[in-house]
GROMACS .gro file of C-alpha atoms in nm:
model
  496
    1MET     CA    1  -2.371  23.339   6.210
    2THR     CA    2  -2.111  23.495   5.984
    3GLN     CA    3  -2.169  23.458   5.612
    4ILE     CA    4  -1.991  23.539   5.285
    5LEU     CA    5  -2.221  23.703   5.033
    6LEU     CA    6  -2.180  23.531   4.698
    7GLY     CA    7  -2.454  23.710   4.504
    8LYS     CA    8  -2.832  23.746   4.478
    9ASP     CA    9  -3.104  23.528   4.332
   10SER     CA   10  -3.377  23.617   4.084
   11GLN     CA   11  -3.581  23.774   4.367
   12ASN     CA   12  -3.281  23.986   4.469
   13ARG     CA   13  -3.241  23.783   4.787
   14PRO     CA   14  -2.887  23.737   4.915
   15VAL     CA   15  -2.723  23.397   4.868
   16ALA     CA   16  -2.441  23.349   5.115
   17LEU     CA   17  -2.197  23.082   5.229
   18GLU     CA   18  -2.219  22.999   5.598
   19LEU     CA   19  -1.866  23.036   5.729
   20LYS     CA   20  -1.921  22.751   5.974
   21MET     CA   21  -1.990  22.520   5.679
   22ALA     CA   22  -1.700  22.642   5.465
   23ASN     CA   23  -1.472  22.354   5.569
   24ARG     CA   24  -1.722  22.108   5.418
   25HIS     CA   25  -1.543  22.178   5.091
   26GLY     CA   26  -1.684  22.296   4.761
   27LEU     CA   27  -1.690  22.288   4.383
   28ILE     CA   28  -1.678  22.572   4.132
   29ALA     CA   29  -1.752  22.440   3.784
   30GLY     CA   30  -1.827  22.579   3.441
   31ALA     CA   31  -1.700  22.623   3.089
   32THR     CA   32  -1.410  22.853   3.006
   33GLY     CA   33  -1.509  23.219   3.011
   34THR     CA   34  -1.826  23.181   3.218
   35GLY     CA   35  -1.702  23.354   3.535
   36LYS     CA   36  -1.534  23.090   3.753
   37THR     CA   37  -1.235  23.316   3.824
   38VAL     CA   38  -1.457  23.600   3.946
   39THR     CA   39  -1.646  23.360   4.176
   40LEU     CA   40  -1.315  23.230   4.309
   41GLN     CA   41  -1.194  23.586   4.368
   42ARG     CA   42  -1.517  23.684   4.542
   43LEU     CA   43  -1.495  23.388   4.779
   44ALA     CA   44  -1.127  23.448   4.854
   45GLU     CA   45  -1.205  23.807   4.949
   46GLY     CA   46  -1.486  23.696   5.178
   47PHE     CA   47  -1.266  23.448   5.359
   48ALA     CA   48  -0.988  23.704   5.399
   49ARG     CA   49  -1.228  23.962   5.545
   50GLU     CA   50  -1.332  23.708   5.807
   51GLY     CA   51  -0.975  23.631   5.912
   52VAL     CA   52  -0.943  23.305   5.715
   53SER     CA   53  -0.616  23.244   5.530
   54VAL     CA   54  -0.640  23.143   5.164
   55PHE     CA   55  -0.407  22.952   4.933
   56MET     CA   56  -0.473  22.946   4.560
   57ALA     CA   57  -0.292  22.856   4.240
   58ASP     CA   58  -0.308  23.125   3.974
   59VAL     CA   59  -0.301  22.920   3.654
   60LYS     CA   60  -0.392  23.204   3.416
   61GLY     CA   61  -0.223  23.500   3.583
   62ASP     CA   62  -0.552  23.677   3.664
   63LEU     CA   63  -0.565  23.649   4.042
   64SER     CA   64  -0.281  23.886   4.127
   65GLY     CA   65  -0.543  24.162   4.107
   66LEU     CA   66  -0.651  24.065   4.458
   67ALA     CA   67  -0.364  24.286   4.581
   68ALA     CA   68  -0.512  24.601   4.421
   69ALA     CA   69  -0.839  24.787   4.475
   70GLY     CA   70  -1.114  24.733   4.221
   71GLN     CA   71  -1.201  24.991   3.959
   72PRO     CA   72  -1.579  24.974   3.916
   73GLY     CA   73  -1.707  25.073   3.576
   74GLY     CA   74  -1.884  24.922   3.279
   75LYS     CA   75  -2.028  24.577   3.351
   76ILE     CA   76  -1.899  24.577   3.708
   77GLN     CA   77  -2.077  24.903   3.789
   78ALA     CA   78  -2.393  24.779   3.621
   79ARG     CA   79  -2.389  24.461   3.833
   80ILE     CA   80  -2.331  24.666   4.151
   81GLU     CA   81  -2.636  24.879   4.074
   82GLU     CA   82  -2.849  24.581   3.968
   83LEU     CA   83  -2.782  24.395   4.291
   84LYS     CA   84  -2.795  24.712   4.505
   85LEU     CA   85  -2.464  24.629   4.668
   86ASP     CA   86  -2.278  24.829   4.930
   87TYR     CA   87  -1.958  24.816   4.726
   88GLN     CA   88  -1.625  24.932   4.871
   89PRO     CA   89  -1.322  24.892   4.642
   90ARG     CA   90  -1.025  24.757   4.837
   91ALA     CA   91  -0.700  24.568   4.807
   92TYR     CA   92  -0.646  24.248   5.003
   93PRO     CA   93  -0.332  24.134   5.187
   94THR     CA   94  -0.160  23.909   4.937
   95ILE     CA   95   0.169  23.717   4.931
   96PHE     CA   96   0.299  23.598   4.596
   97TRP     CA   97   0.477  23.265   4.551
   98ASP     CA   98   0.650  23.109   4.254
   99ILE     CA   99   0.835  22.777   4.249
  100TYR     CA  100   1.076  22.932   3.998
  101GLY     CA  101   1.128  23.242   4.214
  102GLN     CA  102   1.045  23.487   3.934
  103LYS     CA  103   0.695  23.613   4.014
  104GLY     CA  104   0.697  23.552   4.386
  105HIS     CA  105   0.890  23.408   4.677
  106PRO     CA  106   1.048  23.069   4.601
  107LEU     CA  107   0.834  22.784   4.729
  108ARG     CA  108   1.025  22.463   4.793
  109GLY     CA  109   0.983  22.123   4.950
  110THR     CA  110   1.220  21.833   5.000
  111VAL     CA  111   1.232  21.495   4.830
  112SER     CA  112   1.175  21.325   5.167
  113GLU     CA  113   0.863  21.532   5.229
  114MET     CA  114   0.715  21.454   4.889
  115GLY     CA  115   0.761  21.081   4.941
  116PRO     CA  116   0.780  20.796   4.689
  117LEU     CA  117   0.417  20.796   4.575
  118LEU     CA  118   0.404  21.157   4.458
  119LEU     CA  119   0.760  21.160   4.328
  120GLY     CA  120   0.679  20.848   4.130
  121ARG     CA  121   0.383  21.031   3.975
  122VAL     CA  122   0.602  21.329   3.885
  123LEU     CA  123   0.850  21.092   3.718
  124ASP     CA  124   0.573  20.898   3.542
  125LEU     CA  125   0.690  20.563   3.683
  126ASN     CA  126   0.508  20.235   3.633
  127ASP     CA  127   0.401  20.013   3.923
  128THR     CA  128   0.725  19.813   3.928
  129GLN     CA  129   0.944  20.123   3.920
  130GLU     CA  130   0.732  20.285   4.187
  131GLY     CA  131   0.782  19.979   4.406
  132VAL     CA  132   1.159  20.011   4.366
  133MET     CA  133   1.131  20.381   4.453
  134GLN     CA  134   0.953  20.294   4.778
  135ILE     CA  135   1.231  20.049   4.869
  136VAL     CA  136   1.494  20.318   4.807
  137PHE     CA  137   1.306  20.557   5.035
  138LYS     CA  138   1.284  20.284   5.299
  139VAL     CA  139   1.660  20.223   5.282
  140ALA     CA  140   1.717  20.597   5.320
  141ASP     CA  141   1.484  20.615   5.621
  142ASP     CA  142   1.641  20.314   5.791
  143ASN     CA  143   1.985  20.470   5.753
  144GLY     CA  144   1.884  20.820   5.860
  145LEU     CA  145   1.963  20.964   5.518
  146LEU     CA  146   1.790  21.293   5.445
  147LEU     CA  147   1.672  21.327   5.086
  148LEU     CA  148   1.652  21.702   5.040
  149ASP     CA  149   1.717  21.762   4.671
  150LEU     CA  150   1.760  21.575   4.345
  151LYS     CA  151   2.131  21.512   4.391
  152ASP     CA  152   2.050  21.338   4.720
  153MET     CA  153   1.803  21.118   4.536
  154GLN     CA  154   2.054  21.042   4.261
  155ALA     CA  155   2.317  20.952   4.521
  156MET     CA  156   2.070  20.723   4.696
  157LEU     CA  157   1.979  20.550   4.370
  158SER     CA  158   2.347  20.498   4.286
  159PHE     CA  159   2.408  20.354   4.633
  160ALA     CA  160   2.109  20.118   4.597
  161SER     CA  161   2.231  20.008   4.255
  162ASP     CA  162   2.585  19.941   4.378
  163GLN     CA  163   2.464  19.751   4.684
  164ALA     CA  164   2.159  19.579   4.531
  165LYS     CA  165   2.282  19.229   4.619
  166GLU     CA  166   2.359  19.316   4.981
  167LEU     CA  167   2.026  19.499   5.025
  168LYS     CA  168   1.817  19.221   4.871
  169ALA     CA  169   1.803  19.009   5.188
  170ASP     CA  170   1.642  19.287   5.392
  171TYR     CA  171   1.448  19.482   5.131
  172GLY     CA  172   1.374  19.255   4.838
  173ASN     CA  173   1.485  19.273   4.478
  174LEU     CA  174   1.612  19.607   4.351
  175SER     CA  175   1.599  19.581   3.973
  176THR     CA  176   1.897  19.757   3.819
  177GLN     CA  177   1.683  19.824   3.511
  178SER     CA  178   1.419  20.002   3.720
  179LEU     CA  179   1.685  20.193   3.913
  180GLY     CA  180   1.838  20.304   3.585
  181THR     CA  181   1.500  20.422   3.454
  182ILE     CA  182   1.436  20.623   3.770
  183GLN     CA  183   1.780  20.782   3.742
  184ARG     CA  184   1.715  20.882   3.381
  185GLN     CA  185   1.376  21.027   3.469
  186LEU     CA  186   1.534  21.230   3.749
  187LEU     CA  187   1.786  21.369   3.501
  188VAL     CA  188   1.504  21.471   3.268
  189LEU     CA  189   1.319  21.637   3.557
  190GLY     CA  190   1.634  21.825   3.658
  191GLU     CA  191   1.710  21.942   3.305
  192SER     CA  192   1.354  22.072   3.267
  193GLY     CA  193   1.391  22.290   3.576
  194GLY     CA  194   1.237  22.054   3.830
  195GLU     CA  195   1.538  22.070   4.060
  196ILE     CA  196   1.434  22.425   4.158
  197PHE     CA  197   1.147  22.295   4.367
  198PHE     CA  198   1.345  22.047   4.575
  199GLY     CA  199   1.568  22.187   4.847
  200GLU     CA  200   1.580  22.414   5.149
  201PRO     CA  201   1.465  22.634   5.302
  202ALA     CA  202   1.141  22.442   5.256
  203ILE     CA  203   0.812  22.623   5.298
  204ARG     CA  204   0.705  22.677   5.658
  205LEU     CA  205   0.333  22.619   5.666
  206GLU     CA  206   0.271  22.895   5.917
  207ASN     CA  207   0.371  23.137   5.641
  208LEU     CA  208   0.058  23.026   5.455
  209MET     CA  209  -0.164  23.086   5.758
  210GLN     CA  210  -0.115  23.450   5.852
  211LYS     CA  211  -0.327  23.751   5.935
  212ASP     CA  212  -0.244  24.114   5.874
  213PHE     CA  213  -0.245  24.380   6.146
  214SER     CA  214  -0.620  24.434   6.092
  215GLY     CA  215  -0.706  24.068   6.141
  216ASN     CA  216  -0.766  23.993   5.773
  217GLY     CA  217  -0.659  23.653   5.648
  218VAL     CA  218  -0.362  23.672   5.410
  219ILE     CA  219  -0.418  23.535   5.058
  220SER     CA  220  -0.127  23.330   4.920
  221VAL     CA  221  -0.120  23.328   4.540
  222LEU     CA  222   0.104  23.072   4.368
  223ASP     CA  223   0.191  23.176   4.013
  224SER     CA  224   0.133  22.855   3.818
  225GLN     CA  225   0.147  22.963   3.455
  226ARG     CA  226   0.485  22.802   3.394
  227LEU     CA  227   0.417  22.519   3.635
  228MET     CA  228   0.106  22.425   3.436
  229GLN     CA  229   0.324  22.331   3.139
  230ASP     CA  230   0.372  21.999   3.319
  231PRO     CA  231   0.032  21.905   3.468
  232LYS     CA  232   0.169  21.613   3.670
  233VAL     CA  233   0.425  21.834   3.841
  234TYR     CA  234   0.155  22.095   3.912
  235THR     CA  235  -0.096  21.851   4.058
  236SER     CA  236   0.167  21.655   4.251
  237PHE     CA  237   0.295  21.975   4.407
  238MET     CA  238  -0.055  22.088   4.507
  239LEU     CA  239  -0.138  21.747   4.651
  240TRP     CA  240   0.193  21.741   4.838
  241LEU     CA  241   0.107  22.074   4.997
  242LEU     CA  242  -0.234  21.944   5.102
  243SER     CA  243  -0.077  21.634   5.254
  244GLU     CA  244   0.169  21.849   5.449
  245LEU     CA  245  -0.120  22.052   5.591
  246PHE     CA  246  -0.304  21.733   5.679
  247GLU     CA  247  -0.010  21.597   5.873
  248ALA     CA  248   0.103  21.919   6.041
  249LEU     CA  249  -0.228  22.059   6.164
  250PRO     CA  250  -0.391  21.934   6.485
  251GLU     CA  251  -0.747  21.807   6.507
  252VAL     CA  252  -0.980  22.095   6.591
  253GLY     CA  253  -1.330  21.961   6.523
  254ASP     CA  254  -1.601  22.199   6.404
  255LEU     CA  255  -1.484  22.559   6.428
  256ASP     CA  256  -1.692  22.868   6.361
  257ARG     CA  257  -1.473  22.923   6.054
  258PRO     CA  258  -1.188  22.741   5.876
  259LYS     CA  259  -0.823  22.814   5.951
  260LEU     CA  260  -0.736  22.791   5.583
  261VAL     CA  261  -0.920  22.752   5.254
  262PHE     CA  262  -0.733  22.583   4.971
  263PHE     CA  263  -0.847  22.648   4.611
  264PHE     CA  264  -0.739  22.374   4.367
  265ASP     CA  265  -0.776  22.509   4.012
  266GLU     CA  266  -0.776  22.283   3.703
  267ALA     CA  267  -0.871  22.002   3.939
  268HIS     CA  268  -0.943  21.758   3.656
  269LEU     CA  269  -0.567  21.729   3.602
  270LEU     CA  270  -0.531  21.579   3.949
  271PHE     CA  271  -0.747  21.280   3.862
  272ASN     CA  272  -0.650  21.221   3.498
  273GLY     CA  273  -0.466  20.891   3.482
  274ALA     CA  274  -0.418  20.877   3.860
  275PRO     CA  275  -0.362  20.519   3.985
  276LYS     CA  276  -0.618  20.366   4.219
  277ALA     CA  277  -0.384  20.389   4.520
  278LEU     CA  278  -0.339  20.762   4.471
  279LEU     CA  279  -0.713  20.821   4.424
  280GLU     CA  280  -0.779  20.643   4.752
  281LYS     CA  281  -0.530  20.866   4.932
  282ILE     CA  282  -0.679  21.180   4.777
  283GLU     CA  283  -1.023  21.073   4.897
  284GLN     CA  284  -0.884  21.009   5.244
  285VAL     CA  285  -0.714  21.350   5.267
  286VAL     CA  286  -1.029  21.531   5.146
  287ARG     CA  287  -1.247  21.341   5.393
  288LEU     CA  288  -1.028  21.395   5.698
  289ILE     CA  289  -0.868  21.735   5.649
  290ARG     CA  290  -1.184  21.929   5.727
  291SER     CA  291  -1.154  21.817   6.091
  292LYS     CA  292  -0.825  22.007   6.094
  293GLY     CA  293  -0.990  22.333   5.992
  294VAL     CA  294  -0.909  22.324   5.619
  295GLY     CA  295  -1.164  22.366   5.342
  296ILE     CA  296  -1.082  22.250   4.987
  297TYR     CA  297  -1.253  22.403   4.682
  298PHE     CA  298  -1.200  22.233   4.348
  299ILE     CA  299  -1.229  22.442   4.032
  300THR     CA  300  -1.290  22.260   3.705
  301GLN     CA  301  -1.508  22.269   3.396
  302ASN     CA  302  -1.745  21.987   3.478
  303PRO     CA  303  -1.847  21.791   3.790
  304MET     CA  304  -1.781  21.473   3.590
  305ASP     CA  305  -1.410  21.562   3.613
  306ILE     CA  306  -1.420  21.470   3.984
  307PRO     CA  307  -1.453  21.106   4.099
  308GLU     CA  308  -1.780  21.035   4.277
  309SER     CA  309  -1.600  20.939   4.599
  310VAL     CA  310  -1.455  21.292   4.614
  311LEU     CA  311  -1.749  21.476   4.457
  312GLY     CA  312  -1.979  21.344   4.729
  313GLN     CA  313  -1.772  21.530   4.990
  314LEU     CA  314  -1.806  21.871   4.822
  315GLY     CA  315  -2.105  22.023   4.999
  316ASN     CA  316  -2.100  22.377   4.856
  317ARG     CA  317  -2.167  22.391   4.480
  318VAL     CA  318  -2.138  22.675   4.228
  319GLN     CA  319  -2.214  22.574   3.869
  320HIS     CA  320  -2.151  22.823   3.589
  321ALA     CA  321  -2.270  22.766   3.235
  322LEU     CA  322  -2.200  22.453   3.034
  323ARG     CA  323  -2.256  22.418   2.661
  324ALA     CA  324  -2.443  22.126   2.508
  325PHE     CA  325  -2.321  22.110   2.149
  326THR     CA  326  -2.252  21.736   2.135
  327PRO     CA  327  -2.404  21.422   2.291
  328SER     CA  328  -2.112  21.412   2.532
  329ASP     CA  329  -2.181  21.774   2.631
  330GLN     CA  330  -2.549  21.696   2.683
  331LYS     CA  331  -2.462  21.407   2.912
  332ALA     CA  332  -2.230  21.633   3.113
  333VAL     CA  333  -2.508  21.890   3.154
  334LYS     CA  334  -2.750  21.623   3.275
  335VAL     CA  335  -2.500  21.488   3.528
  336ALA     CA  336  -2.423  21.840   3.655
  337ALA     CA  337  -2.795  21.908   3.703
  338GLN     CA  338  -2.840  21.587   3.901
  339THR     CA  339  -2.576  21.688   4.156
  340PHE     CA  340  -2.801  21.963   4.296
  341ARG     CA  341  -3.088  21.950   4.539
  342GLN     CA  342  -3.368  22.035   4.305
  343ASN     CA  343  -3.583  22.348   4.321
  344PRO     CA  344  -3.934  22.310   4.173
  345ALA     CA  345  -3.915  22.665   4.041
  346ILE     CA  346  -3.604  22.595   3.830
  347ASP     CA  347  -3.546  22.359   3.539
  348THR     CA  348  -3.187  22.295   3.643
  349GLU     CA  349  -3.076  22.109   3.331
  350LYS     CA  350  -3.210  22.380   3.100
  351ALA     CA  351  -3.078  22.663   3.317
  352ILE     CA  352  -2.719  22.534   3.306
  353THR     CA  353  -2.705  22.595   2.930
  354GLU     CA  354  -2.872  22.939   2.953
  355LEU     CA  355  -2.660  23.100   3.224
  356GLY     CA  356  -2.484  23.421   3.125
  357VAL     CA  357  -2.134  23.526   3.222
  358GLY     CA  358  -2.127  23.595   3.594
  359GLU     CA  359  -2.436  23.384   3.660
  360ALA     CA  360  -2.439  23.047   3.833
  361LEU     CA  361  -2.658  22.781   3.983
  362VAL     CA  362  -2.575  22.770   4.352
  363SER     CA  363  -2.649  22.527   4.634
  364LEU     CA  364  -2.480  22.591   4.968
  365LEU     CA  365  -2.499  22.406   5.299
  366ASP     CA  366  -2.720  22.545   5.573
  367LEU     CA  367  -2.617  22.545   5.939
  368GLU     CA  368  -2.745  22.189   5.976
  369GLY     CA  369  -2.518  22.071   5.696
  370ARG     CA  370  -2.807  22.028   5.449
  371PRO     CA  371  -2.771  22.145   5.088
  372ALA     CA  372  -3.014  22.426   5.009
  373PRO     CA  373  -3.234  22.395   4.699
  374VAL     CA  374  -3.052  22.520   4.391
  375GLU     CA  375  -3.091  22.888   4.306
  376ARG     CA  376  -3.002  23.087   3.997
  377VAL     CA  377  -2.764  23.355   4.121
  378LYS     CA  378  -2.595  23.662   3.981
  379ILE     CA  379  -2.248  23.670   4.132
  380ALA     CA  380  -2.144  23.989   4.309
  381PRO     CA  381  -1.830  24.149   4.165
  382PRO     CA  382  -1.504  24.138   4.363
  383GLU     CA  383  -1.392  24.445   4.557
  384SER     CA  384  -1.038  24.396   4.431
  385ARG     CA  385  -0.919  24.437   4.074
  386VAL     CA  386  -1.056  24.201   3.812
  387GLY     CA  387  -0.743  24.129   3.612
  388PRO     CA  388  -0.370  24.099   3.681
  389LEU     CA  389  -0.120  24.340   3.833
  390SER     CA  390   0.142  24.489   3.607
  391ASP     CA  391   0.495  24.353   3.641
  392ALA     CA  392   0.599  24.670   3.821
  393GLU     CA  393   0.308  24.647   4.066
  394ARG     CA  394   0.383  24.283   4.140
  395ALA     CA  395   0.754  24.353   4.194
  396GLU     CA  396   0.667  24.633   4.434
  397LYS     CA  397   0.434  24.407   4.635
  398ILE     CA  398   0.699  24.133   4.654
  399SER     CA  399   0.968  24.376   4.770
  400ARG     CA  400   0.743  24.495   5.055
  401SER     CA  401   0.634  24.148   5.158
  402PRO     CA  402   0.703  24.041   5.518
  403LEU     CA  403   0.871  23.732   5.371
  404ALA     CA  404   1.109  23.925   5.147
  405GLY     CA  405   1.449  23.753   5.164
  406VAL     CA  406   1.332  23.463   5.383
  407TYR     CA  407   1.333  23.200   5.107
  408ASP     CA  408   1.555  23.362   4.848
  409LYS     CA  409   1.888  23.200   4.937
  410LEU     CA  410   1.916  22.826   4.877
  411VAL     CA  411   2.066  22.630   5.169
  412ASP     CA  412   2.251  22.305   5.100
  413ARG     CA  413   2.312  22.133   5.432
  414GLU     CA  414   2.469  21.793   5.485
  415SER     CA  415   2.234  21.523   5.361
  416ALA     CA  416   2.237  21.195   5.166
  417TYR     CA  417   2.469  21.312   4.887
  418GLU     CA  418   2.738  21.446   5.119
  419LEU     CA  419   2.714  21.161   5.369
  420LEU     CA  420   2.721  20.884   5.110
  421LYS     CA  421   3.016  21.050   4.940
  422LYS     CA  422   3.199  21.068   5.273
  423ARG     CA  423   3.119  20.703   5.354
  424GLN     CA  424   3.236  20.600   5.008
  425GLU     CA  425   3.567  20.777   5.059
  426GLU     CA  426   3.612  20.621   5.404
  427ALA     CA  427   3.525  20.274   5.276
  428SER     CA  428   3.767  20.312   4.982
  429GLN     CA  429   4.042  20.422   5.219
  430ALA     CA  430   3.969  20.130   5.453
  431GLN     CA  431   3.980  19.890   5.159
  432ALA     CA  432   4.315  20.030   5.047
  433GLU     CA  433   4.456  20.001   5.400
  434ALA     CA  434   4.331  19.645   5.428
  435ALA     CA  435   4.494  19.555   5.096
  436ALA     CA  436   4.822  19.706   5.211
  437ALA     CA  437   4.809  19.519   5.541
  438LYS     CA  438   4.736  19.195   5.360
  439ALA     CA  439   5.036  19.246   5.135
  440GLU     CA  440   5.260  19.294   5.438
  441SER     CA  441   5.146  18.978   5.615
  442LYS     CA  442   5.068  18.720   5.352
  443THR     CA  443   5.104  18.445   5.607
  444ALA     CA  444   4.829  18.579   5.836
  445PRO     CA  445   4.535  18.335   5.870
  446ARG     CA  446   4.225  18.426   5.665
  447SER     CA  447   3.922  18.523   5.872
  448SER     CA  448   3.627  18.298   5.806
  449ASN     CA  449   3.370  18.569   5.886
  450ARG     CA  450   3.523  18.865   5.701
  451GLN     CA  451   3.260  19.115   5.588
  452GLY     CA  452   3.233  19.192   5.222
  453TYR     CA  453   3.303  19.545   5.106
  454GLY     CA  454   2.939  19.623   5.045
  455GLU     CA  455   2.827  19.483   5.381
  456ALA     CA  456   3.093  19.677   5.567
  457PHE     CA  457   2.995  19.994   5.383
  458ILE     CA  458   2.629  19.953   5.468
  459LYS     CA  459   2.692  19.883   5.836
  460SER     CA  460   2.937  20.170   5.862
  461ALA     CA  461   2.693  20.406   5.696
  462THR     CA  462   2.412  20.288   5.923
  463ARG     CA  463   2.612  20.349   6.240
  464SER     CA  464   2.751  20.686   6.137
  465ILE     CA  465   2.459  20.837   5.953
  466GLY     CA  466   2.187  20.693   6.172
  467SER     CA  467   2.342  20.840   6.485
  468GLN     CA  468   2.363  21.184   6.324
  469LEU     CA  469   2.034  21.220   6.139
  470GLY     CA  470   1.806  20.933   6.231
  471ASN     CA  471   1.562  21.154   6.420
  472GLN     CA  472   1.530  21.409   6.141
  473ILE     CA  473   1.363  21.200   5.871
  474ILE     CA  474   1.033  21.354   5.759
  475ARG     CA  475   0.765  21.220   5.532
  476GLY     CA  476   0.443  21.370   5.401
  477VAL     CA  477   0.116  21.190   5.469
  478LEU     CA  478   0.105  21.028   5.127
  479GLY     CA  479   0.440  20.871   5.212
  480SER     CA  480   0.360  20.786   5.573
  481ILE     CA  481   0.036  20.612   5.482
  482PHE     CA  482   0.247  20.375   5.275
  483GLY     CA  483   0.473  20.294   5.567
  484GLY     CA  484   0.706  20.594   5.600
  485GLY     CA  485   0.779  20.761   5.931
  486LYS     CA  486   0.557  21.031   6.076
  487ARG     CA  487   0.681  21.387   6.071
  488LYS     CA  488   0.898  21.452   6.373
  489SER     CA  489   0.833  21.747   6.599
  490GLY     CA  490   1.038  22.039   6.483
  491GLY     CA  491   1.018  21.937   6.118
  492LEU     CA  492   0.824  22.259   6.058
  493GLY     CA  493   1.033  22.467   6.289
  494GLY     CA  494   0.793  22.437   6.581
  495LEU     CA  495   0.468  22.510   6.395
  496PHE     CA  496   0.168  22.478   6.627
   0.00000   0.00000   0.00000
């Protein structure tokens, strides 16, 4: 079976990841500066060589070097000779992405796709406000209103606020205070640059699952240095992308290799302060997405950063050094040691504190899905460059990308903002005409079942908008699990 060489143990025996087991997920842990990035780079190269697409967030700016051939020398050359490697420097097919469109192709999603749960996390809403947000999304869905960008969401919130009394009978109480808070939080998000992410053209997932002309999997690198300034936006975006993959990809069972491997760096940020409902959905996505050919690898400092319900699903483990300076550190080391299948020849707890840079304790799944006994491994150096591209090199790669120009121009098609504005104008005109007609025939009998302005507006909007857009509403899995509609065929432009 095909394997990815990770490094060699103390007996100079190869330690390799079985490609068939790669979608059983994994963990790369260790203190800052102990070699996690090199391990990540080595694995990404191995997947790409075997035709597996890779998506990774580059939180420190180091991973762009995947697009350039390595330059062995110094410590890298010494490691090559020590491990007796057949080393061939090479560049890997890489596509650069950047939500802000500065260091890669713009990467966007829509408000509807993100759904109320993740958007509520981005906006730091409390439970009550999040409940109101879910009602607003439900009203939008029922009326066929596409929420593509932040101005659509603001328009929808204004509509819900104006029509709160009329909507209450069908949807429950819409607190004007909560609606106002959500509107203010949206303004803050927009002013901080968050509006750049929401809009169209939204990312087509097939662009993350490509091969080059030689059959190598393409590595997608998302520049996340600026994005990391707001950890909730970063983690919500990454989780949104995972949920989109979960919903879009078909069930494939156990393949001989994954379709895509997703590296989630700084994974502890995903779970910090996450509400119970969100943690349950994360666990569900991690558990089920492997049957769709996707492997998830979390990168963090300590296994304790990952909830047990998720940690138990990460079959392939790479543990770099941890330091034990404080009682808390010592506890973390002990817990990390206990996560491995023990090897009588290794004092795992002691070894974790003694590992050098580029060394790790490794336990990978065998072909039966069983974790191998832990081994102390020296990680093989990447074949690509260790370190970032220069700005000029990156710009040149982006200009020659097959996606150059595909996502650059923002498209603003008719959606909630435009349709609600149009309905408002029509309703105002109808109200004016009705007032004029009333003035001309004061003696006309009053209708006992006249609709109120708000009710007429809602019904008019429902008829007009629903007939135009009702079959286009889309919702990511974290929204659909909470009652939103499933993604309609064509929502990804015919993917799969």
